[in-house]
Amino acid sequence: MGKLPRLAIVGRPNTGKSTLFNRIVGRRRALVSAQPGMTRDRLYGQAEWLGKAFEVIDTGGLMEALDPSPDSRAAGEIAAGILRQARAAIDEADQVIVVVDARQGLLPLDEELVRRLRRTGKPLTLAVNKADSGRQEVLGSEFHRLGIADIFPTSAEHGRGVDDLLDHVTSAFVAAPGAHTDAPETSIEAGDGLGESPIEVAIIGRPNVGKSTLLNRLLDEERSIVTPIPGTTRDAIDAELEYDGHRIRLIDTAGIRRKGKTHEHQEKLSVIQARKHLERSDVALLLIDAIEGVTNLDANIGGYAYESNRSVIIVVNKWDAVPNNQEAAAEFTKVVRETMKYLDFSPLVFISAIKGQRLRKLLDAIVQVAAARRYRVPTAEMNRFVQRLDFERAPTPGGKSLRLYYLTQAAVSPPTFVAFINRAGSPHFSVERFLKNRIREHFPFLGTPLVVKWRRSR
Ligand code: GDP
Ligand code: GDP
């Protein structure tokens, strides 16, 4: 294979370059830290987007020696320092993504950096990162002042907007001839996961299902290292535990413990919290009360979990308080499946938070589901899968024949596939369901939603 096109990620410290890098490369190996200037284990990664292979350079890793605090020196001097160290990487790059922080807004250092980057003559694309809540704020924002025409709001942490960004920066890259057949090492990351970023877990559910009890249990039961970590939002305190070599971060412990004043207030709060916690998580634990059974509010919160595209584990709690045999479990499962059809990909785990029963099973499920969310199907296996797939068998309302030419996994977290077919627009949802079901049968995507994008190919 010839030399791959190169993409460099540049920006001042702590804007999310490393997070974006990991997102693009599709694995979470590089360390991300709330402290600027933290050591990273690598700078270069290979990525593929819609069949185009390219190399990504995280220039953030080149800034270690630099004092990252903007107060200590003039912006100009710091910008010069950043670029001096990243210069070689930028010189090699075909495209440069400049990352800024939507929360902090435009800083003098950003302006200095862009002014200097412009002199390199490289095509610049602006990623306004940490735009977690939406694109509106960003599109009408001060970042236009930087004079970069191509602006993309992103949430590197949640993967939002990264697909549009990649569509844009790779548009001039040519699909390398070897790109499809060359399968990189892509199995589920096994072994010691401690170097990875933590699995972010949200505990959600209506009042009194046992969210706080579960939280307390997980934190004191496991011989875990519990560290209070200030979350990305000011008032949220996260806690992290170690399980089987993996870091599991329970987000917003204060929020989970918070109780509403009245019954109605409690219910509203549980929905607000669920939506907020889903925003930040990889995996959501949707708690259901075994005594009460599945209620409308459970289904309501489950619906938000589904819409958020997070991975979901349905946790049936208080299993100590009901006749807890196999039959009861099967019956409960049936009811859950019927009332929450949209969460059909979520495994069920039956626990007793109060007695600490089957918490290991729950923790195992969390690790497994998190790995599935980050799983990338090796290209060669994907091609084999498409060859054997009896796509003509897919239900095609309207009767027009539908052909699938090519399928590629464009992203992880959640696993996102692009299907090239002989028609414009999305086919009937039953076709999409057919494809997703086949993908699930063949690859280990437990607990994660799958996203399919349809493109016409001639
Ligand atoms: P870098 O120094 O530019 O490489 O920044 P990092 O990738 O290390 O990220 C700095 C901090 O910002 C970390 O705590 C990340 O978790 C956080 N971060 C990165 N991307 C996002 C995002 O899209 N939203 C939010 N809320 N935080 C993010
Ligand atoms: P939250 O409102 O979802 O945070 O629920 P809590 O953790 O405050 O629990 C509500 C009630 O359910 C409390 O009285 C708990 O003692 C009880 N509870 C929690 N987990 C269990 C369990 O596993 N079994 C039983 N029998 N009761 C539980």
Coordinates of C-alpha atoms and ligand atoms in Angstrom, one line a residue:
M1 CA 0.0 0.0 0.0
G2 CA 1.3 3.5 -0.9
K3 CA 1.6 6.3 1.5
L4 CA -1.6 7.1 3.2
P5 CA -3.1 10.6 3.4
R6 CA -2.6 12.2 6.7
L7 CA -4.9 14.1 9.0
A8 CA -3.4 16.2 11.8
I9 CA -5.4 17.2 14.9
V10 CA -4.2 20.5 16.4
G11 CA -5.5 22.8 19.1
R12 CA -4.6 24.2 22.5
P13 CA -4.5 21.7 25.4
N14 CA -7.6 20.2 26.8
T15 CA -10.0 20.9 23.9
G16 CA -10.5 17.1 23.4
K17 CA -7.9 16.3 20.7
S18 CA -7.0 13.0 22.2
T19 CA -10.6 12.1 22.7
L20 CA -11.3 12.9 19.0
F21 CA -8.2 11.0 17.9
N22 CA -9.5 7.9 19.8
R23 CA -12.9 8.4 18.3
I24 CA -11.6 8.5 14.8
V25 CA -9.2 5.7 15.2
G26 CA -12.0 3.8 16.7
R27 CA -10.3 2.4 19.8
R28 CA -9.7 3.9 23.1
R29 CA -6.2 3.2 23.7
A30 CA -4.7 6.6 24.2
L31 CA -5.1 8.0 27.7
V32 CA -7.4 10.9 28.1
S33 CA -7.1 13.1 31.1
A34 CA -8.7 16.0 32.7
Q35 CA -5.2 17.3 33.4
P36 CA -3.7 19.0 30.4
G37 CA -0.4 17.7 29.2
M38 CA -0.8 14.2 30.5
T39 CA 1.3 11.5 28.9
R40 CA -0.2 9.7 26.0
D41 CA 0.9 6.4 24.7
R42 CA 0.7 7.2 21.1
L43 CA 0.4 9.9 18.5
Y44 CA -0.2 8.1 15.3
G45 CA -3.1 5.9 14.4
Q46 CA -4.6 4.4 11.3
A47 CA -8.2 4.9 10.5
E48 CA -10.7 4.2 7.8
W49 CA -13.7 6.1 6.8
L50 CA -16.0 4.8 4.0
G51 CA -13.3 2.7 2.6
K52 CA -10.7 5.5 2.7
A53 CA -7.7 4.6 4.8
F54 CA -5.7 7.4 6.3
E55 CA -3.3 8.2 9.1
V56 CA -4.2 10.4 12.0
I57 CA -1.8 12.4 14.1
D58 CA -2.7 13.7 17.5
T59 CA -0.3 16.7 17.9
G60 CA -1.5 17.1 21.5
G61 CA 0.9 14.4 22.4
L62 CA 3.7 16.5 21.1
M63 CA 3.1 19.3 23.6
E64 CA 4.2 17.6 26.8
A65 CA 7.1 19.8 27.4
L66 CA 5.0 22.9 27.1
D67 CA 3.5 24.7 30.1
P68 CA -0.2 24.5 29.2
S69 CA -1.4 27.2 31.4
P70 CA -2.4 30.1 29.2
D71 CA -1.8 32.6 32.0
S72 CA 1.9 31.9 32.3
R73 CA 2.9 33.3 28.9
A74 CA 1.5 35.4 26.2
A75 CA -0.8 33.6 23.8
G76 CA 1.5 34.3 20.9
E77 CA 4.5 32.7 22.6
I78 CA 2.5 29.6 23.6
A79 CA 1.0 29.2 20.1
A80 CA 4.5 29.4 18.6
G81 CA 5.6 26.8 21.1
I82 CA 2.7 24.5 20.2
L83 CA 3.4 24.8 16.5
R84 CA 7.1 24.4 16.8
Q85 CA 6.6 21.0 18.4
A86 CA 3.9 20.0 16.1
R87 CA 5.5 21.5 13.0
A88 CA 6.9 18.3 11.5
A89 CA 3.5 16.6 11.9
I90 CA 1.6 19.5 10.4
D91 CA 4.1 19.6 7.5
E92 CA 3.3 16.0 6.7
A93 CA -0.5 16.5 6.9
D94 CA -2.9 16.8 4.0
Q95 CA -5.7 18.0 6.2
V96 CA -5.7 19.8 9.6
I97 CA -8.5 19.7 12.1
V98 CA -8.3 22.6 14.6
V99 CA -10.1 21.7 17.8
V100 CA -11.7 24.4 20.0
D101 CA -13.8 24.1 23.1
A102 CA -17.5 25.1 22.8
R103 CA -17.8 25.4 26.6
Q104 CA -14.9 27.7 27.1
G105 CA -15.6 29.7 24.0
L106 CA -13.0 31.4 21.8
L107 CA -9.7 32.2 23.5
P108 CA -6.9 34.4 22.3
L109 CA -4.7 31.3 22.1
D110 CA -7.1 29.7 19.6
E111 CA -6.9 32.9 17.5
E112 CA -3.1 32.9 17.6
L113 CA -2.9 29.2 16.7
V114 CA -5.2 29.6 13.7
R115 CA -3.4 32.8 12.5
R116 CA -0.1 30.8 12.5
L117 CA -1.6 27.7 11.1
R118 CA -3.0 29.6 8.1
R119 CA 0.6 30.4 7.1
T120 CA 1.2 26.7 6.5
G121 CA -1.2 26.8 3.6
K122 CA -2.8 23.5 4.8
P123 CA -6.6 23.1 4.5
L124 CA -8.1 23.9 7.9
T125 CA -11.3 22.5 9.3
L126 CA -12.7 23.6 12.6
A127 CA -14.1 21.2 15.1
V128 CA -16.1 23.0 17.8
N129 CA -15.9 20.2 20.4
K130 CA -17.8 19.6 23.6
A131 CA -20.9 20.8 21.8
D132 CA -22.7 18.1 23.8
S133 CA -26.1 19.6 23.8
G134 CA -26.5 20.5 20.2
R135 CA -25.3 22.3 17.1
Q136 CA -27.5 25.5 17.3
E137 CA -25.3 27.3 19.9
V138 CA -22.2 26.6 17.8
L139 CA -23.5 27.6 14.4
G140 CA -24.4 31.0 15.5
S141 CA -21.2 31.5 17.6
E142 CA -18.2 33.6 17.9
F143 CA -16.0 30.9 16.4
H144 CA -16.8 32.3 12.9
R145 CA -14.3 35.0 13.8
L146 CA -11.5 32.5 13.2
G147 CA -12.3 32.8 9.5
I148 CA -12.4 29.0 8.9
A149 CA -15.3 28.3 6.5
D150 CA -15.7 24.7 7.4
I151 CA -17.1 24.5 10.9
F152 CA -18.4 21.3 12.5
P153 CA -19.9 21.0 16.0
T154 CA -18.7 17.8 17.6
S155 CA -18.9 15.9 20.8
A156 CA -15.8 13.7 20.6
E157 CA -16.8 12.1 23.9
H158 CA -20.2 11.0 22.6
G159 CA -19.2 10.6 19.0
R160 CA -21.7 13.1 17.8
G161 CA -20.9 15.2 14.7
V162 CA -17.8 13.2 14.1
D163 CA -19.2 11.5 11.0
D164 CA -20.0 14.8 9.3
L165 CA -16.5 16.0 10.2
L166 CA -14.9 12.9 8.7
D167 CA -17.1 13.1 5.6
H168 CA -15.7 16.5 5.0
V169 CA -12.0 16.1 5.8
T170 CA -11.7 12.8 3.9
S171 CA -13.7 14.0 0.8
A172 CA -10.4 14.6 -1.1
F173 CA -8.8 11.3 0.0
V174 CA -8.8 8.5 -2.5
A175 CA -9.9 5.1 -1.4
A176 CA -6.7 3.2 -1.2
P177 CA -6.9 0.0 -3.4
G178 CA -5.7 -2.1 -0.5
A179 CA -8.0 -0.5 2.0
H180 CA -10.8 -3.0 1.9
T181 CA -8.8 -6.2 2.0
D182 CA -6.3 -5.1 4.6
A183 CA -7.8 -6.1 8.0
P184 CA -6.0 -4.4 10.9
E185 CA -6.0 -6.0 14.3
T186 CA -9.5 -5.5 15.4
S187 CA -10.7 -8.0 17.8
I188 CA -12.4 -7.0 21.0
E189 CA -9.8 -5.5 23.3
A190 CA -9.0 -8.1 25.8
G191 CA -6.7 -8.3 28.8
D192 CA -5.7 -5.4 30.8
G193 CA -8.1 -2.6 30.2
L194 CA -6.7 -0.3 32.8
G195 CA -4.9 1.8 30.2
E196 CA -8.2 2.6 28.4
S197 CA -10.5 5.4 29.3
P198 CA -13.1 4.3 31.8
I199 CA -16.4 2.8 30.9
E200 CA -18.9 5.5 31.7
V201 CA -22.0 4.0 33.4
A202 CA -25.3 5.7 34.0
I203 CA -27.7 4.3 36.6
I204 CA -31.2 5.3 35.6
G205 CA -34.7 4.4 36.5
R206 CA -37.8 5.7 38.2
P207 CA -38.0 6.6 42.0
N208 CA -37.5 3.7 44.5
V209 CA -36.2 1.1 42.0
G210 CA -33.0 1.0 44.0
K211 CA -30.6 3.2 42.2
S212 CA -28.9 4.6 45.3
T213 CA -28.8 1.2 46.9
L214 CA -27.1 -0.3 43.9
L215 CA -24.6 2.6 43.7
N216 CA -23.7 2.3 47.3
R217 CA -23.3 -1.5 47.0
L218 CA -21.1 -1.2 43.9
L219 CA -18.9 1.3 45.6
D220 CA -18.3 -0.4 49.0
E221 CA -18.8 -4.1 48.0
E222 CA -16.1 -4.3 45.3
R223 CA -12.7 -4.1 46.7
S224 CA -12.5 -1.2 44.3
I225 CA -10.5 1.9 44.3
V226 CA -13.0 4.6 44.7
T227 CA -11.9 8.0 43.6
P228 CA -14.3 10.9 43.6
I229 CA -13.7 12.5 40.2
P230 CA -15.1 15.9 39.4
G231 CA -17.3 15.3 36.3
T232 CA -17.4 17.4 33.2
T233 CA -20.4 19.3 34.6
R234 CA -19.6 21.4 37.6
D235 CA -21.8 19.7 40.2
A236 CA -21.5 16.1 39.1
I237 CA -19.2 13.9 41.2
D238 CA -18.3 10.7 39.5
A239 CA -16.9 7.6 41.2
E240 CA -14.6 5.1 39.6
L241 CA -14.1 1.5 40.5
E242 CA -11.8 -1.1 39.2
Y243 CA -13.2 -4.4 38.1
D244 CA -11.3 -7.2 36.6
G245 CA -8.7 -4.8 35.2
H246 CA -11.3 -2.4 33.8
R247 CA -12.1 1.1 35.0
I248 CA -15.8 1.6 35.5
R249 CA -17.0 5.2 36.1
L250 CA -20.3 5.7 37.8
I251 CA -21.4 9.1 36.7
D252 CA -23.0 11.8 38.9
T253 CA -23.2 9.9 42.2
A254 CA -24.8 13.0 43.8
G255 CA -27.5 13.0 41.2
I256 CA -28.3 9.3 41.7
R257 CA -28.7 9.8 45.4
R258 CA -30.8 13.0 45.1
K259 CA -34.4 12.5 46.1
G260 CA -37.4 14.6 45.0
K261 CA -39.6 16.3 47.6
T262 CA -43.0 15.1 46.4
H263 CA -44.0 12.0 44.6
E264 CA -44.6 13.9 41.4
H265 CA -41.4 15.8 41.8
Q266 CA -39.5 12.5 42.2
E267 CA -40.9 11.1 39.0
K268 CA -40.0 14.2 37.0
L269 CA -36.6 14.3 38.5
S270 CA -36.0 10.7 37.6
V271 CA -36.7 11.5 33.9
I272 CA -34.6 14.6 33.9
Q273 CA -31.7 12.8 35.6
A274 CA -32.0 9.9 33.2
R275 CA -31.7 12.1 30.2
K276 CA -28.8 14.0 31.6
H277 CA -26.9 10.9 32.6
L278 CA -27.5 9.2 29.3
E279 CA -25.8 12.2 27.6
R280 CA -22.5 11.3 29.3
S281 CA -22.6 7.5 29.4
D282 CA -21.5 4.6 27.3
V283 CA -23.6 2.1 29.1
A284 CA -26.9 2.7 30.9
L285 CA -28.2 0.5 33.6
L286 CA -32.0 0.7 33.4
L287 CA -33.3 -0.4 36.8
I288 CA -36.7 -2.0 37.1
D289 CA -38.4 -3.0 40.3
A290 CA -39.2 -6.7 40.4
I291 CA -41.9 -6.2 43.0
E292 CA -43.7 -3.6 41.1
G293 CA -43.2 -5.0 37.6
V294 CA -42.8 -2.9 34.5
T295 CA -44.6 0.5 34.7
N296 CA -45.3 3.2 32.2
L297 CA -42.6 5.3 33.6
D298 CA -40.1 2.5 33.2
A299 CA -41.1 2.3 29.5
N300 CA -40.8 6.0 29.2
I301 CA -37.3 6.2 30.6
G302 CA -36.4 3.1 28.5
G303 CA -37.6 5.0 25.5
Y304 CA -35.1 7.8 26.3
A305 CA -32.4 5.3 26.7
Y306 CA -33.2 3.9 23.3
E307 CA -33.3 7.3 21.6
S308 CA -29.9 8.2 23.1
N309 CA -28.2 5.4 21.2
R310 CA -26.4 4.3 24.4
S311 CA -25.8 0.7 25.2
V312 CA -28.4 -0.6 27.7
I313 CA -28.5 -3.3 30.3
I314 CA -31.9 -3.9 31.9
V315 CA -31.4 -4.6 35.5
V316 CA -34.2 -6.2 37.4
N317 CA -33.7 -5.3 41.0
K318 CA -35.2 -6.6 44.3
W319 CA -35.1 -10.1 42.9
D320 CA -34.7 -11.2 46.5
A321 CA -38.3 -10.1 47.3
V322 CA -40.1 -12.2 44.7
P323 CA -40.3 -15.9 43.9
N324 CA -37.0 -15.9 42.1
N325 CA -36.9 -19.1 40.1
Q326 CA -36.2 -19.7 36.4
E327 CA -39.8 -19.6 35.5
A328 CA -40.3 -16.2 37.2
A329 CA -37.3 -14.9 35.4
A330 CA -38.6 -16.1 32.0
E331 CA -42.0 -14.6 32.7
F332 CA -40.5 -11.3 33.8
T333 CA -38.3 -11.3 30.7
K334 CA -41.3 -11.8 28.5
V335 CA -43.1 -8.8 30.0
V336 CA -40.1 -6.6 29.6
R337 CA -39.7 -7.6 26.0
E338 CA -43.3 -6.9 25.2
T339 CA -43.4 -3.5 26.9
M340 CA -40.0 -2.4 25.7
K341 CA -39.7 -3.8 22.2
Y342 CA -37.3 -1.1 21.1
L343 CA -34.7 -2.4 23.7
D344 CA -34.7 -5.9 22.3
F345 CA -30.9 -5.8 22.0
S346 CA -30.4 -5.2 25.8
P347 CA -29.6 -8.2 28.0
L348 CA -31.5 -8.6 31.3
V349 CA -29.7 -9.2 34.6
F350 CA -31.5 -10.1 37.8
I351 CA -30.0 -8.7 41.0
S352 CA -30.6 -7.8 44.5
A353 CA -28.8 -4.6 45.3
I354 CA -29.7 -4.7 48.9
K355 CA -28.2 -8.2 49.4
G356 CA -25.4 -7.7 46.9
Q357 CA -26.5 -10.7 44.9
R358 CA -25.3 -11.2 41.3
L359 CA -23.4 -7.9 41.3
R360 CA -20.5 -9.7 39.6
K361 CA -22.7 -10.8 36.9
L362 CA -23.8 -7.3 36.4
L363 CA -20.2 -6.0 36.4
D364 CA -19.3 -8.7 33.8
A365 CA -22.2 -7.6 31.7
I366 CA -21.1 -4.0 31.9
V367 CA -17.6 -4.9 30.7
Q368 CA -18.9 -7.1 27.9
V369 CA -21.5 -4.6 26.7
A370 CA -18.9 -1.8 26.7
A371 CA -16.5 -4.0 24.6
A372 CA -19.3 -4.8 22.2
R373 CA -20.0 -1.1 21.8
R374 CA -16.4 -0.5 20.7
Y375 CA -16.1 -3.6 18.6
R376 CA -15.0 -3.1 15.0
V377 CA -15.7 -5.8 12.5
P378 CA -12.5 -6.7 10.6
T379 CA -13.0 -5.7 6.9
A380 CA -12.3 -9.1 5.6
E381 CA -14.9 -10.6 7.8
M382 CA -17.4 -8.0 6.8
N383 CA -16.8 -8.7 3.1
R384 CA -17.4 -12.4 3.8
F385 CA -20.5 -11.6 5.7
V386 CA -21.9 -9.6 2.8
Q387 CA -21.1 -12.3 0.3
R388 CA -23.0 -14.9 2.3
L389 CA -25.8 -12.6 3.2
D390 CA -29.0 -13.5 1.4
F391 CA -30.0 -9.8 1.0
E392 CA -32.4 -10.6 -1.8
R393 CA -34.4 -12.4 0.9
A394 CA -34.9 -9.2 2.8
P395 CA -38.6 -8.2 2.8
T396 CA -39.0 -5.5 0.2
P397 CA -42.4 -3.9 0.4
G398 CA -43.1 -2.3 -3.0
G399 CA -41.5 -5.3 -4.6
K400 CA -38.6 -3.4 -6.3
S401 CA -35.5 -5.4 -6.1
L402 CA -32.9 -4.1 -3.7
R403 CA -29.2 -4.9 -4.0
L404 CA -26.5 -4.5 -1.4
Y405 CA -23.1 -3.8 -3.0
Y406 CA -21.0 -3.1 -0.1
L407 CA -21.2 -2.7 3.7
T408 CA -18.6 -1.0 5.8
Q409 CA -18.4 -0.2 9.5
A410 CA -17.7 3.5 9.6
A411 CA -17.7 4.0 13.4
V412 CA -17.9 2.5 16.8
S413 CA -19.8 3.7 19.9
P414 CA -22.4 3.0 18.7
P415 CA -21.4 0.7 15.8
T416 CA -22.3 2.5 12.7
F417 CA -22.6 0.9 9.3
V418 CA -22.8 2.4 5.8
A419 CA -24.7 0.2 3.3
F420 CA -24.3 0.9 -0.4
I421 CA -27.4 -0.1 -2.3
N422 CA -28.8 0.4 -5.8
R423 CA -31.4 3.0 -4.7
A424 CA -31.5 6.4 -3.3
G425 CA -33.0 7.0 0.2
S426 CA -33.5 4.6 3.0
P427 CA -35.3 1.4 2.3
H428 CA -38.3 0.2 4.3
F429 CA -37.5 -0.2 8.0
S430 CA -38.1 -4.0 7.8
V431 CA -35.1 -4.2 5.4
E432 CA -33.0 -2.3 8.0
R433 CA -34.2 -4.7 10.7
F434 CA -33.3 -7.6 8.5
L435 CA -29.8 -6.3 8.1
K436 CA -29.3 -5.5 11.7
N437 CA -30.6 -8.9 12.8
R438 CA -28.1 -10.6 10.5
I439 CA -25.3 -8.4 11.8
R440 CA -26.2 -9.3 15.4
E441 CA -26.3 -13.0 14.6
H442 CA -22.8 -12.8 13.1
F443 CA -20.9 -10.4 15.3
P444 CA -20.8 -9.8 19.1
F445 CA -22.8 -6.6 19.5
L446 CA -24.5 -7.4 22.8
G447 CA -26.4 -4.6 24.4
T448 CA -25.5 -1.9 21.8
P449 CA -27.8 -0.3 19.3
L450 CA -26.7 -0.5 15.7
V451 CA -26.9 2.4 13.3
V452 CA -27.2 1.9 9.5
K453 CA -26.8 4.6 7.0
W454 CA -27.9 4.0 3.4
R455 CA -26.1 5.4 0.4
R456 CA -26.8 4.9 -3.2
S457 CA -24.0 3.4 -5.2
R458 CA -23.9 3.0 -9.0
Ligands
GDP1 P1 -6.5 17.3 24.6 O1 -5.6 17.8 25.7 O2 -6.9 18.4 23.6 O3 -6.0 16.1 23.9 O4 -7.9 16.9 25.4 P2 -8.4 15.5 25.9 O5 -8.8 14.7 24.7 O6 -7.4 14.9 26.8 O7 -9.7 16.0 26.6 C1 -9.7 16.9 27.7 C2 -10.9 16.7 28.6 O8 -12.1 17.1 27.8 C3 -11.1 15.3 29.0 O9 -11.6 15.3 30.3 C4 -12.2 14.8 28.1 O10 -13.0 13.8 28.7 C5 -13.0 16.0 27.8 N1 -13.7 16.0 26.6 C6 -13.2 15.7 25.3 N2 -14.2 15.7 24.4 C7 -15.3 16.1 25.0 C8 -16.7 16.3 24.6 O11 -17.1 16.2 23.5 N3 -17.6 16.7 25.6 C9 -17.2 16.9 26.9 N4 -18.1 17.3 27.7 N5 -15.9 16.7 27.3 C10 -15.0 16.3 26.4
GDP2 P1 -33.9 5.0 44.3 O1 -34.9 6.0 44.5 O2 -34.0 4.4 42.9 O3 -32.5 5.6 44.5 O4 -34.1 3.8 45.3 P2 -33.4 3.5 46.7 O5 -32.0 2.9 46.5 O6 -33.6 4.7 47.6 O7 -34.3 2.3 47.2 C1 -35.7 2.4 47.4 C2 -36.2 1.4 48.4 O8 -36.0 0.0 47.8 C3 -35.4 1.4 49.7 O9 -36.3 1.1 50.7 C4 -34.5 0.2 49.5 O10 -34.1 -0.4 50.7 C5 -35.3 -0.8 48.7 N1 -34.4 -1.7 47.9 C6 -33.4 -1.3 47.1 N2 -32.8 -2.4 46.5 C7 -33.5 -3.5 47.0 C8 -33.4 -4.9 46.8 O11 -32.5 -5.4 46.1 N3 -34.3 -5.7 47.4 C9 -35.2 -5.2 48.2 N4 -36.0 -6.0 48.8 N5 -35.4 -3.8 48.4 C10 -34.5 -3.0 47.8

